[in-house]
N, CA, C and O atoms as a MOPAC input file, in Angstrom:
PM7 MOZYME 1SCF
protein

 N      0.62500 1    -1.03800 1     0.06800 1
 C      0.06800 1    -0.33700 1    -0.09300 1
 C      0.85900 1     1.61300 1     0.08200 1
 O      1.22600 1     2.15200 1     1.12600 1
 N      0.88000 1     2.27000 1    -1.51300 1
 C      1.64600 1     3.69300 1    -1.42200 1
 C      0.96800 1     3.73400 1    -2.10700 1
 O      0.09700 1     3.05100 1    -2.64500 1
 N      1.75500 1     5.43500 1    -2.12400 1
 C      1.23000 1     6.37900 1    -2.98700 1
 C      2.78500 1     6.79100 1    -3.79600 1
 O      3.95200 1     6.92900 1    -3.43000 1
 N      1.95600 1     6.89600 1    -5.20900 1
 C      3.18900 1     6.85900 1    -6.11000 1
 C      2.51800 1     8.49400 1    -6.53400 1
 O      1.43900 1     9.03700 1    -6.77200 1
 N      4.71400 1     8.95100 1    -6.38200 1
 C      5.33200 1    10.64300 1    -6.28200 1
 C      5.44600 1    10.14200 1    -8.22800 1
 O      5.97500 1     9.13300 1    -8.69300 1
 N      4.60000 1    11.50500 1    -9.13000 1
 C      4.41400 1    11.55300 1    -9.93000 1
 C      4.33200 1    13.09300 1   -10.74600 1
 O      3.27800 1    13.30500 1   -11.34400 1
 N      5.16200 1    13.93000 1   -10.78100 1
 C      5.11300 1    15.35900 1   -11.43900 1
 C      5.50900 1    16.15700 1   -10.44400 1
 O      5.89800 1    15.60700 1    -9.41400 1
 N      5.50400 1    17.17900 1   -10.49700 1
 C      6.12400 1    18.26600 1    -9.75500 1
 C      5.45200 1    18.52300 1    -8.33300 1
 O      4.53800 1    17.70100 1    -8.39500 1
 N      5.35500 1    18.98500 1    -7.40300 1
 C      5.20100 1    18.90900 1    -6.23500 1
 C      5.50000 1    20.40200 1    -5.41300 1
 O      6.60900 1    20.89200 1    -5.62800 1
 N      4.98100 1    20.82400 1    -4.89200 1
 C      4.87400 1    22.06600 1    -4.56400 1
 C      4.50300 1    22.25600 1    -2.30400 1
 O      3.44700 1    22.13400 1    -1.68300 1
 N      5.24100 1    22.42100 1    -2.04500 1
 C      5.66500 1    22.56800 1    -0.57800 1
 C      5.47000 1    23.71100 1     0.37900 1
 O      5.31100 1    24.62900 1    -0.42600 1
 N      5.37000 1    24.29600 1     1.66500 1
 C      5.30600 1    25.17400 1     1.97700 1
 C      6.54100 1    25.06200 1     2.75200 1
 O      6.97200 1    23.95700 1     3.08300 1
 N      7.18600 1    26.26200 1     3.08700 1
 C      8.38500 1    25.78600 1     4.25400 1
 C      8.28300 1    25.09700 1     5.65800 1
 O      8.97900 1    24.36500 1     6.36100 1
 N      6.59100 1    25.94200 1     5.72000 1
 C      6.21800 1    25.31300 1     7.72200 1
 C      5.89000 1    23.90300 1     7.11400 1
 O      6.40400 1    22.99900 1     7.77300 1
 N      5.16200 1    23.48100 1     6.01900 1
 C      4.69900 1    21.90300 1     5.55600 1
 C      5.98600 1    20.96500 1     6.08100 1
 O      6.09000 1    20.10000 1     6.95100 1
 N      6.81500 1    21.50100 1     5.22500 1
 C      8.17900 1    20.95000 1     5.16100 1
 C      9.15000 1    20.60400 1     6.29200 1
 O      9.73800 1    19.54600 1     6.52000 1
 N      9.16100 1    21.62100 1     6.85500 1
 C      9.84900 1    21.26300 1     8.39200 1
 C      9.05800 1    20.25500 1     8.95700 1
 O      9.41700 1    19.07700 1     8.96700 1
 N      7.60200 1    20.80400 1     9.60400 1
 C      6.93700 1    19.99900 1    10.46300 1
 C      7.07500 1    18.49700 1     9.35600 1
 O      7.26200 1    17.49700 1    10.04800 1
 N      7.03900 1    18.29300 1     8.37000 1
 C      6.63600 1    16.65900 1     7.48500 1
 C      8.32200 1    16.14000 1     8.40700 1
 O      8.53600 1    15.09400 1     9.02000 1
 N      9.10700 1    17.12400 1     8.21400 1
 C     10.61100 1    16.86400 1     8.37700 1
 C     10.96700 1    16.52400 1    10.04000 1
 O     12.02100 1    16.14600 1    10.55200 1
 N      9.75800 1    16.79400 1    10.58500 1
 C     10.23700 1    16.86200 1    12.53000 1
 C     10.03600 1    15.22400 1    12.45400 1
 O     10.88700 1    14.50600 1    12.97900 1
 N      8.72300 1    14.56900 1    11.69100 1
 C      7.67100 1    13.29700 1    11.88600 1
 C      9.09000 1    12.39300 1    12.21100 1
 O     10.02900 1    13.14700 1    12.46700 1
 N      9.39100 1    11.17400 1    12.24900 1
 C     10.46200 1    10.72000 1    12.13200 1
 C     10.47300 1     9.61600 1    11.42000 1
 O      9.59500 1     8.76000 1    11.52900 1
 N     11.67000 1     9.51000 1    10.45800 1
 C     12.07800 1     9.30700 1     9.19300 1
 C     11.45400 1     7.87600 1     8.98300 1
 O     10.82000 1     7.47800 1     8.00600 1
 N     11.81100 1     7.14700 1    10.22600 1
 C     11.76400 1     5.70800 1    10.54200 1
 C     10.35400 1     5.13000 1    10.08200 1
 O     10.12900 1     4.14800 1     9.37500 1
 N      9.17000 1     6.31700 1    10.89100 1
 C      8.14400 1     5.96400 1    10.79400 1
 C      7.19100 1     5.98000 1     9.27100 1
 O      6.17500 1     5.33800 1     9.00500 1
 N      8.26000 1     7.36000 1     8.09600 1
 C      7.44800 1     7.72300 1     7.24100 1
 C      7.84500 1     6.60800 1     5.67100 1
 O      8.80000 1     5.99900 1     5.18800 1
 N      6.47500 1     6.87600 1     5.39800 1
 C      6.26600 1     5.64800 1     4.17400 1
 C      7.09400 1     6.30200 1     3.13200 1
 O      7.02500 1     7.52700 1     3.03700 1
 N      7.95800 1     5.55400 1     2.25000 1
 C      8.98000 1     6.18000 1     1.64900 1
 C      8.42000 1     6.83800 1     0.16300 1
 O      9.11400 1     7.21600 1    -0.78100 1
 N      7.50500 1     6.84200 1     0.23900 1
 C      6.57000 1     7.91300 1    -0.96100 1
 C      6.69200 1     9.26500 1    -0.35000 1
 O      6.90500 1    10.14700 1    -1.18200 1
 N      6.60300 1     9.69800 1     1.02400 1
 C      6.75300 1    10.68800 1     1.75800 1
 C      8.43100 1    11.46100 1     1.76300 1
 O      8.69800 1    12.64500 1     1.55700 1
 N      8.95100 1    10.83100 1     1.93300 1
 C     10.09400 1    10.84800 1     1.93100 1
 C     11.13900 1    10.81300 1     0.59800 1
 O     12.28300 1    11.20400 1     0.36700 1
 N      9.98200 1    10.05900 1    -0.19800 1
 C     10.86800 1    10.70500 1    -1.55000 1
 C     10.56400 1    12.08300 1    -1.69000 1
 O     11.29600 1    13.02600 1    -1.98900 1
 N      8.64900 1    12.00700 1    -1.26400 1
 C      8.76600 1    13.93600 1    -1.70200 1
 C      8.70700 1    14.50100 1    -0.94700 1
 O      7.74800 1    15.26900 1    -1.02100 1
 N      9.46200 1    14.62300 1     0.17600 1
 C     10.64200 1    15.47400 1     0.80500 1
 C     11.49700 1    15.80200 1     0.20500 1
 O     11.68200 1    17.01100 1     0.06700 1
 N     12.28800 1    14.95100 1    -0.34300 1
 C     13.57200 1    14.66100 1    -1.12300 1
 C     13.26900 1    15.66600 1    -2.18700 1
 O     14.01800 1    16.60500 1    -2.45800 1
 N     12.17400 1    15.42700 1    -2.75100 1
 C     11.75200 1    15.79200 1    -4.93800 1
 C     11.13000 1    17.99100 1    -4.27000 1
 O     11.42000 1    19.01600 1    -4.88800 1
 N     10.59100 1    17.93500 1    -3.40000 1
 C      9.56100 1    18.71100 1    -3.62000 1
 C      9.84200 1    20.47100 1    -3.86400 1
 O     10.42400 1    21.00900 1    -2.92300 1
 N      9.59400 1    21.07000 1    -4.65000 1
 C      9.26600 1    22.93800 1    -4.89100 1
 C      8.96800 1    22.78400 1    -3.58700 1
 O      8.13600 1    22.03000 1    -3.08100 1
 N     10.18200 1    24.04800 1    -2.74400 1
 C      9.51400 1    24.51200 1    -1.23000 1
 C      9.51800 1    25.95500 1    -1.56600 1
 O     10.51000 1    26.48900 1    -2.06400 1
 N      8.34200 1    26.63900 1    -1.28200 1
 C      7.87800 1    27.92800 1    -1.57200 1
 C      7.62700 1    28.77200 1     0.23000 1
 O      7.43700 1    28.22500 1     1.31600 1
 N      7.69100 1    29.61800 1     0.02500 1
 C      7.19100 1    30.11200 1     1.59400 1
 C      5.51700 1    30.42700 1     1.64000 1
 O      4.96400 1    31.07600 1     0.75200 1
 N      4.96900 1    29.99900 1     2.53600 1
 C      3.66900 1    30.07200 1     2.99600 1
 C      2.51200 1    31.49000 1     2.02900 1
 O      1.37300 1    31.48300 1     1.56200 1
 N      3.54500 1    32.44200 1     2.12600 1
 C      2.77600 1    33.58000 1     1.85100 1
 C      2.64200 1    33.77500 1     0.22500 1
 O      1.89600 1    34.45800 1    -0.47600 1
 N      3.75500 1    32.82000 1    -0.05700 1
 C      3.72100 1    32.95400 1    -1.95100 1
 C      2.85800 1    31.64800 1    -2.82500 1
 O      2.56200 1    31.57700 1    -4.01800 1
 N      2.56700 1    30.52500 1    -1.49800 1
 C      2.05800 1    29.30200 1    -2.50700 1
 C      0.59100 1    29.82000 1    -3.25900 1
 O     -0.17100 1    30.71100 1    -2.88400 1
 N      0.49800 1    28.98900 1    -4.37200 1
 C     -0.40300 1    29.91300 1    -5.41700 1
 C     -1.58400 1    29.40400 1    -3.95300 1
 O     -1.27700 1    29.08000 1    -2.80600 1
 N     -2.72400 1    29.49600 1    -4.49400 1
 C     -3.99800 1    28.70600 1    -4.29600 1
 C     -4.75100 1    27.29600 1    -4.34400 1
 O     -5.67700 1    26.71800 1    -3.77500 1
 N     -3.73400 1    27.06300 1    -5.44100 1
 C     -4.44700 1    25.99600 1    -6.38800 1
 C     -3.90300 1    25.00200 1    -5.68600 1
 O     -4.93700 1    24.37100 1    -5.46700 1
 N     -3.21200 1    24.49800 1    -5.26200 1
 C     -1.74600 1    24.12100 1    -4.79700 1
 C     -2.23800 1    23.28200 1    -3.09900 1
 O     -2.08400 1    24.00100 1    -2.11200 1
 N     -2.72100 1    22.02300 1    -2.89100 1
 C     -2.53500 1    20.95200 1    -1.57400 1
 C     -2.34800 1    21.13800 1    -0.90700 1
 O     -2.13600 1    19.97900 1    -0.55100 1
 N     -1.97600 1    22.12900 1     0.60900 1
 C     -1.18400 1    22.10600 1     1.45700 1
 C     -2.04100 1    21.21000 1     2.42700 1
 O     -3.19800 1    20.81200 1     2.28700 1
 N     -1.11600 1    21.00000 1     3.48200 1
 C     -1.19000 1    20.50200 1     4.52200 1
 C     -2.49300 1    21.24000 1     5.08000 1
 O     -2.78100 1    22.33800 1     4.60600 1
 N     -2.96400 1    20.89900 1     5.67200 1
 C     -5.42900 1    21.37700 1     6.62800 1
 C     -5.83900 1    21.48700 1     5.53100 1
 O     -7.04800 1    21.50300 1     5.76000 1
 N     -5.71900 1    21.59500 1     4.27900 1
 C     -6.52300 1    21.72400 1     3.01800 1
 C     -7.46500 1    20.92100 1     3.06800 1
 O     -7.51600 1    19.99500 1     3.87900 1
 N     -8.52900 1    21.22700 1     2.01400 1
 C    -10.19700 1    20.35000 1     2.25500 1
 C     -9.76500 1    20.65000 1     0.95900 1
 O     -9.29100 1    21.63400 1     0.39000 1
 N    -10.09800 1    19.40100 1     0.63800 1
 C    -10.15700 1    19.12800 1    -1.30600 1
 C    -11.07000 1    18.03100 1    -1.88200 1
 O    -11.33600 1    16.96100 1    -1.33400 1
 N    -11.59000 1    18.55300 1    -3.30900 1
 C    -12.27200 1    18.13900 1    -3.28700 1
 C    -11.94600 1    17.01300 1    -4.67500 1
 O    -11.66700 1    17.42900 1    -5.80000 1
 N    -12.03300 1    15.79900 1    -4.37400 1
 C    -12.10900 1    15.04700 1    -5.48100 1
 C    -12.58200 1    14.20700 1    -6.27800 1
 O    -13.57500 1    13.80200 1    -5.67300 1
 N    -12.51600 1    13.48500 1    -7.57500 1
 C    -13.14100 1    12.50700 1    -8.19200 1
 C    -12.75300 1    11.29200 1    -8.60000 1
 O    -11.98800 1    11.29600 1    -9.56400 1
 N    -13.05500 1    10.25100 1    -8.15000 1
 C    -12.10300 1     9.22500 1    -8.89300 1
 C    -12.03800 1     8.63900 1    -9.75600 1
 O    -12.94500 1     7.81700 1    -9.89400 1
 N    -10.92600 1     8.70100 1   -10.86500 1
 C    -11.47900 1     8.65500 1   -12.13700 1
 C    -11.89700 1     7.30500 1   -12.83800 1
 O    -12.13300 1     7.08400 1   -14.02600 1
 N    -11.91900 1     6.35600 1   -11.59100 1
 C    -12.69000 1     4.94200 1   -12.74400 1
 C    -14.49900 1     5.37300 1   -12.44400 1
 O    -15.41200 1     5.50000 1   -13.26100 1
 N    -14.49500 1     5.51500 1   -10.92600 1
 C    -16.37100 1     5.48600 1   -10.48500 1
 C    -16.68700 1     6.57400 1   -11.09100 1
 O    -17.67600 1     6.52000 1   -11.82300 1
 N    -15.93300 1     7.89700 1   -10.96200 1
 C    -16.59300 1     9.44800 1   -10.92800 1
 C    -17.23200 1     9.49800 1    -9.55600 1
 O    -18.36000 1     9.98800 1    -9.60600 1
 N    -16.82700 1     9.12300 1    -8.31000 1
 C    -17.67400 1     9.21100 1    -7.34200 1
 C    -16.61800 1    10.18200 1    -7.15600 1
 O    -15.43900 1     9.96300 1    -7.43400 1
 N    -17.30600 1    11.82000 1    -6.43300 1
 C    -17.37900 1    12.72600 1    -5.48100 1
 C    -16.77200 1    12.34700 1    -4.20600 1
 O    -17.37600 1    11.46800 1    -3.59100 1
 N    -15.25400 1    13.01900 1    -3.44700 1
 C    -15.17700 1    12.80700 1    -2.92500 1
 C    -14.85000 1    14.24900 1    -1.89400 1
 O    -14.58800 1    15.32800 1    -2.42600 1
 N    -14.89600 1    14.12300 1    -0.69600 1
 C    -14.13400 1    15.49900 1    -0.16500 1
 C    -12.90600 1    15.30500 1     0.85800 1
 O    -13.11600 1    14.34500 1     1.60000 1
 N    -12.11400 1    15.72500 1     1.01300 1
 C    -11.15600 1    15.13200 1     2.21300 1
 C    -10.43100 1    16.13000 1     2.76200 1
 O    -10.25300 1    17.11500 1     2.04500 1
 N     -9.81400 1    16.13700 1     4.20100 1
 C     -8.72500 1    16.81700 1     4.52800 1
 C     -7.71700 1    16.57700 1     5.20300 1
 O     -7.74500 1    16.03700 1     6.30900 1
 N     -6.49600 1    17.03300 1     4.48600 1
 C     -5.89400 1    16.88300 1     4.54900 1
 C     -4.63600 1    16.86700 1     5.78200 1
 O     -3.79600 1    17.76200 1     5.87400 1
 N     -4.69900 1    15.75400 1     6.61900 1
 C     -4.28500 1    16.07900 1     8.39000 1
 C     -3.07200 1    15.46000 1     9.43300 1
 O     -3.13700 1    14.25700 1     9.68500 1
 N     -2.19300 1    16.10200 1     9.91700 1
 C     -1.61500 1    15.20500 1    10.54900 1
 C     -1.71200 1    14.26800 1    11.01700 1
 O     -2.88000 1    14.10800 1    11.37100 1
 N     -0.65800 1    12.87700 1    11.42800 1
 C     -0.90700 1    11.70400 1    11.78200 1
 C     -2.34200 1    12.17100 1    13.02500 1
 O     -3.54500 1    11.90900 1    13.02100 1
 N     -1.42100 1    12.98400 1    14.00800 1
 C     -2.53300 1    12.98400 1    15.15400 1
 C     -3.61600 1    12.95400 1    15.14200 1
 O     -4.46000 1    12.25600 1    15.70400 1
 N     -3.64200 1    13.96700 1    14.28300 1
 C     -5.56500 1    14.31500 1    14.09200 1
 C     -6.58400 1    13.44700 1    13.22700 1
 O     -7.81100 1    13.47000 1    13.13900 1
 N     -5.85900 1    12.87800 1    12.78500 1
 C     -6.88700 1    12.21600 1    11.56300 1
 C     -7.77600 1    11.41200 1    11.89200 1
 O     -7.60200 1    10.58700 1    12.78900 1
 N     -8.77900 1    11.51300 1    11.27800 1
 C    -10.21700 1    10.51700 1    11.24400 1
 C    -10.83700 1    10.68700 1    10.40200 1
 O    -11.70300 1    11.53700 1    10.19400 1
 N    -10.11900 1     9.17300 1     9.29400 1
 C    -11.15000 1     9.11800 1     8.38000 1
 C    -12.33300 1     9.27600 1     8.42500 1
 O    -12.83900 1    10.36500 1     8.15300 1
 N    -12.91000 1     8.40900 1     8.71800 1
 C    -14.77200 1     8.32900 1     9.31900 1
 C    -15.37300 1    10.40500 1     8.51000 1
 O    -16.20600 1    10.75400 1     7.67300 1
 N    -14.45700 1    11.10100 1     9.31100 1
 C    -15.12400 1    12.23700 1     9.64800 1
 C    -14.41800 1    12.95300 1     7.80800 1
 O    -15.03800 1    13.84200 1     7.22600 1
 N    -13.27400 1    12.41200 1     7.29100 1
 C    -12.62200 1    12.79200 1     6.11500 1
 C    -11.60400 1    13.76800 1     6.38200 1
 O    -11.23800 1    14.51700 1     5.47700 1
 N    -11.14100 1    13.83000 1     7.46200 1
 C     -9.49600 1    14.30200 1     7.99200 1
 C     -8.49800 1    12.55400 1     7.51400 1
 O     -8.49100 1    11.50500 1     8.15900 1
 N     -7.87500 1    12.83500 1     6.35700 1
 C     -7.37000 1    11.62300 1     6.28700 1
 C     -5.11900 1    11.86100 1     6.17400 1
 O     -4.29700 1    12.52700 1     5.54400 1
 N     -5.14600 1    11.07800 1     6.96700 1
 C     -3.25500 1    11.23500 1     7.32100 1
 C     -2.38500 1    11.70100 1     6.26000 1
 O     -2.55600 1    10.98300 1     5.27500 1
 N     -1.52400 1    12.60500 1     6.05100 1
 C     -0.66000 1    12.89800 1     5.38200 1
 C     -0.01200 1    11.34000 1     4.47500 1
 O      0.14400 1    10.92800 1     3.32500 1
 N      0.27600 1    10.73500 1     6.46300 1
 C      0.87500 1     9.25900 1     6.49600 1
 C      0.26200 1     7.74200 1     5.51000 1
 O      0.59500 1     6.58200 1     5.26800 1
 N     -0.97100 1     8.86500 1     5.16000 1
 C     -1.77000 1     6.98500 1     4.11400 1
 C     -1.52100 1     7.43100 1     2.71700 1
 O     -1.25900 1     8.49600 1     2.15800 1
 N     -1.64700 1     6.59500 1     2.48900 1
 C     -0.83100 1     6.55300 1     1.09300 1
 C     -1.98400 1     8.03700 1    -0.15500 1
 O     -1.69200 1     8.94400 1    -0.93400 1
 N     -3.12000 1     7.48300 1     0.33800 1
 C     -4.63100 1     9.09700 1    -0.21000 1
 C     -3.87600 1    10.27300 1    -0.01600 1
 O     -3.52200 1    11.07900 1    -0.87700 1
 N     -3.56400 1    10.30500 1     1.77000 1
 C     -2.79800 1    11.67400 1     2.02900 1
 C     -1.38000 1    12.31300 1     0.75100 1
 O     -1.26300 1    13.18000 1    -0.11600 1
 N     -0.56900 1    11.24000 1     1.36600 1
 C      0.90100 1    11.72300 1     0.68300 1
 C      0.38600 1    11.69600 1    -0.74500 1
 O      1.04900 1    12.31300 1    -1.57900 1
 N     -0.62900 1    11.10700 1    -1.10300 1
 C     -0.30300 1    11.28800 1    -2.63300 1
 C     -1.44500 1    12.62700 1    -3.32100 1
 O     -1.48800 1    12.85000 1    -4.53100 1
 N     -2.10500 1    13.22500 1    -2.53100 1
 C     -2.65400 1    14.44800 1    -3.04600 1
 C     -1.87000 1    15.93500 1    -1.80700 1
 O     -2.46400 1    16.99200 1    -1.59300 1
 N     -0.91900 1    15.68000 1    -1.39000 1
 C      0.23800 1    17.02500 1    -0.84300 1
 C      0.96000 1    17.18000 1    -1.90000 1
 O      1.71100 1    16.35900 1    -2.42700 1
 N      0.67300 1    18.49700 1    -2.27800 1
 C      1.85100 1    19.17500 1    -3.03900 1
 C      1.10700 1    19.18100 1    -4.80400 1
 O      1.80000 1    19.56200 1    -5.74700 1
 N      0.01500 1    18.82600 1    -4.95500 1
 C     -0.35300 1    18.56800 1    -6.16700 1
 C     -1.71300 1    19.88800 1    -6.09000 1
 O     -2.30400 1    20.44400 1    -5.16500 1
 N     -1.78900 1    20.00400 1    -8.17400 1
 C     -2.68700 1    21.15800 1    -7.41800 1
 C     -4.18000 1    20.93700 1    -8.16900 1
 O     -4.30300 1    19.73500 1    -8.40200 1
 N     -5.23200 1    21.62100 1    -8.57600 1
 C     -5.65300 1    21.71800 1    -9.18900 1
 C     -6.26400 1    21.14700 1   -10.79100 1
 O     -6.66200 1    22.09700 1   -11.46500 1
 N     -6.36500 1    20.12500 1   -11.31200 1
 C     -6.66200 1    19.81800 1   -12.61000 1
 C     -5.49700 1    18.39500 1   -12.30600 1
 O     -5.67000 1    17.43700 1   -13.06000 1
 N     -4.78700 1    18.31500 1   -11.64200 1
 C     -3.49000 1    16.68000 1   -11.11000 1
 C     -4.15600 1    15.94900 1   -11.06500 1
 O     -5.30700 1    16.13900 1   -10.67300 1
 N     -3.74100 1    14.90800 1   -11.41700 1
 C     -4.55200 1    13.37800 1   -10.75800 1
 C     -3.36900 1    12.89000 1    -9.63500 1
 O     -2.15000 1    12.95900 1    -9.78800 1
 N     -3.77900 1    12.60700 1    -8.98800 1
 C     -3.01600 1    11.56800 1    -7.64500 1
 C     -3.95400 1    10.25100 1    -8.57500 1
 O     -4.95000 1    10.02000 1    -9.26100 1
 N     -2.27700 1     9.46600 1    -7.72600 1
 C     -2.15400 1     7.82600 1    -7.53000 1
 C     -2.16900 1     7.50300 1    -6.36200 1
 O     -2.20700 1     8.38300 1    -5.50200 1
 N     -2.14300 1     6.13700 1    -6.01400 1
 C     -1.99900 1     5.13300 1    -4.40600 1
 C     -2.79400 1     3.92500 1    -4.47400 1
 O     -3.96800 1     3.82400 1    -4.83100 1
 N     -2.24400 1     3.30000 1    -4.20300 1
 C     -2.29900 1     1.89900 1    -3.70400 1
 C     -3.28400 1     1.56700 1    -2.38100 1
 O     -2.95800 1     1.54200 1    -1.19400 1
 N     -4.28300 1     1.38000 1    -2.84400 1
 C     -5.09300 1     0.85600 1    -1.76200 1
 C     -4.53200 1    -0.36000 1    -0.91200 1
 O     -3.47600 1    -0.93800 1    -1.17000 1
 N     -5.33100 1    -0.64900 1     0.07400 1
 C     -4.64000 1    -1.67900 1     1.02500 1
 C     -4.75700 1    -3.50100 1     0.77100 1
 O     -4.27600 1    -4.45800 1     1.37800 1
 N     -5.68200 1    -3.36200 1    -0.48400 1
 C     -5.80700 1    -4.52300 1    -1.60100 1
 C     -5.13200 1    -4.82500 1    -2.58000 1
 O     -5.24600 1    -5.77800 1    -3.35000 1
 N     -4.18000 1    -3.72700 1    -2.54200 1
 C     -3.48500 1    -3.81600 1    -4.12600 1
 C     -3.80000 1    -2.70200 1    -4.91800 1
 O     -2.93200 1    -2.03100 1    -5.47700 1
 N     -5.39300 1    -2.39900 1    -5.01200 1
 C     -5.50000 1    -1.84800 1    -6.44400 1
 C     -5.29400 1    -0.64700 1    -6.24000 1
 O     -5.28400 1     0.12300 1    -5.28000 1
 N     -5.03800 1    -0.60100 1    -7.92700 1
 C     -4.40800 1     0.73200 1    -7.77900 1
 C     -5.60100 1     2.06300 1    -7.93100 1
 O     -6.58200 1     1.79700 1    -8.62500 1
 N     -5.53500 1     3.38000 1    -7.34200 1
 C     -6.46100 1     4.41000 1    -7.38700 1
 C     -5.88500 1     5.17500 1    -8.33300 1
 O     -4.75300 1     5.10200 1    -8.81200 1
 N     -6.75600 1     5.90400 1    -8.55400 1
 C     -6.22000 1     7.51400 1    -9.43600 1
 C     -7.85700 1     8.81100 1    -8.64900 1
 O     -9.02600 1     8.47200 1    -8.46000 1
 N     -7.27200 1    10.07200 1    -8.42200 1
 C     -8.55600 1    11.09600 1    -8.41200 1
 C     -7.88900 1    12.45800 1    -9.03800 1
 O     -6.78000 1    12.95400 1    -8.83800 1
 N     -8.77600 1    12.80100 1    -9.71600 1
 C     -8.22300 1    14.17900 1    -9.65400 1
 C     -8.70100 1    15.57200 1    -9.31000 1
 O     -9.78900 1    15.86700 1    -9.80400 1
 N     -8.15400 1    16.41800 1    -8.61800 1
 C     -8.15500 1    16.75400 1    -7.46500 1
 C     -8.97100 1    17.90000 1    -8.30800 1
 O     -8.26100 1    18.77200 1    -8.80900 1
 N    -10.24200 1    17.98300 1    -8.49900 1
 C    -11.59200 1    19.34400 1    -8.96300 1
 C    -11.73700 1    20.08100 1    -8.47300 1
 O    -12.33700 1    20.99100 1    -9.04300 1
 N    -11.17500 1    20.35300 1    -6.57400 1
 C    -11.28900 1    21.95600 1    -6.36800 1
 C    -10.80400 1    22.17100 1    -4.59700 1
 O    -10.95000 1    21.44100 1    -3.61700 1
 N    -10.17000 1    23.55900 1    -4.79000 1
 C     -9.16200 1    22.87000 1    -3.51000 1
 C    -10.55700 1    23.88100 1    -2.15800 1
 O    -10.64300 1    25.10700 1    -2.07600 1
 N    -11.13100 1    23.19200 1    -1.60200 1
 C    -12.39300 1    24.23100 1    -0.70400 1
 C    -12.29100 1    24.96500 1     0.04000 1
 O    -13.06500 1    25.90200 1     0.23900 1
 N    -11.12000 1    24.65900 1     0.73900 1
 C    -10.18500 1    25.30400 1     2.21400 1
 C     -8.57400 1    24.92800 1     1.66000 1
 O     -8.15200 1    23.79600 1     1.42400 1
 N     -7.94400 1    26.01500 1     1.55000 1
 C     -6.40700 1    26.32300 1     1.70400 1
 C     -6.15400 1    27.40400 1     3.08900 1
 O     -6.92000 1    28.36800 1     3.05600 1
 N     -5.29400 1    27.38200 1     4.16700 1
 C     -4.73700 1    28.15900 1     5.27500 1
 C     -4.53200 1    28.82100 1     4.29200 1
 O     -5.53300 1    29.34500 1     3.80400 1
 N     -3.25100 1    29.06100 1     3.63400 1
 C     -2.72800 1    29.93100 1     3.19100 1
 C     -2.95400 1    31.10800 1     2.52200 1
 O     -2.30300 1    32.14400 1     2.39000 1
 N     -4.81300 1    30.43500 1     1.83700 1
 C     -5.13600 1    31.39000 1     1.08200 1
 C     -6.32700 1    32.58300 1     1.84100 1
 O     -6.92500 1    33.53100 1     1.33100 1
 N     -6.33200 1    32.01200 1     3.32500 1
 C     -7.29800 1    33.01000 1     4.08100 1
 C     -6.67900 1    33.40100 1     4.85200 1
 O     -7.15700 1    33.75400 1     5.93000 1
 N     -5.26900 1    33.48700 1     4.54500 1
 C     -4.18700 1    34.17500 1     5.32700 1
 C     -3.27100 1    33.87400 1     6.68900 1
 O     -2.56000 1    34.58500 1     7.40000 1
 N     -3.76400 1    32.01200 1     6.70100 1
 C     -3.48500 1    31.71900 1     7.85000 1
 C     -1.72500 1    30.78700 1     7.30200 1
 O     -1.26900 1    30.17500 1     6.33600 1
 N     -1.33400 1    31.21100 1     8.58500 1
 C      0.46300 1    30.71800 1     7.86000 1
 C      1.16000 1    30.18800 1     8.68500 1
 O      2.38500 1    30.31000 1     8.70500 1
 N      0.29300 1    29.31400 1     9.74200 1
 C      0.71500 1    29.07400 1    11.20900 1
 C      0.12800 1    27.82000 1    11.44300 1
 O      0.36400 1    27.04700 1    12.37100 1
 N     -0.69400 1    27.68900 1    10.46900 1
 C     -1.62200 1    26.50400 1    10.53700 1
 C     -1.14800 1    25.14200 1    10.19500 1
 O     -1.92100 1    24.18600 1    10.25700 1

């Protein structure tokens, strides 16, 4: 069960710093790869169409066309039943740093390949002037 890192990714300096504080031994390889390869920008400069930590995103499954709303959260705040998914989960890692219109790809626990298009960013902390969440 893992996420596949495709294309360019953008992280804010704050997200990058906080994620780098997580124990590296517990990080999924795909998140470690993302931290190694992502473009890092200031929270004030990140475009509003980029998925950052604590962003609420609308996604559309590319196979079933099912729509879903998810919020990317830190592990201790994750509540999957409420739509708060951990950045350590395959879907969380696959969404982080992408932009509206991009397709996130990950592998489900049963081994099934999953993909979803980012249809909208419904909330991004930085877009509201919150540079510390």
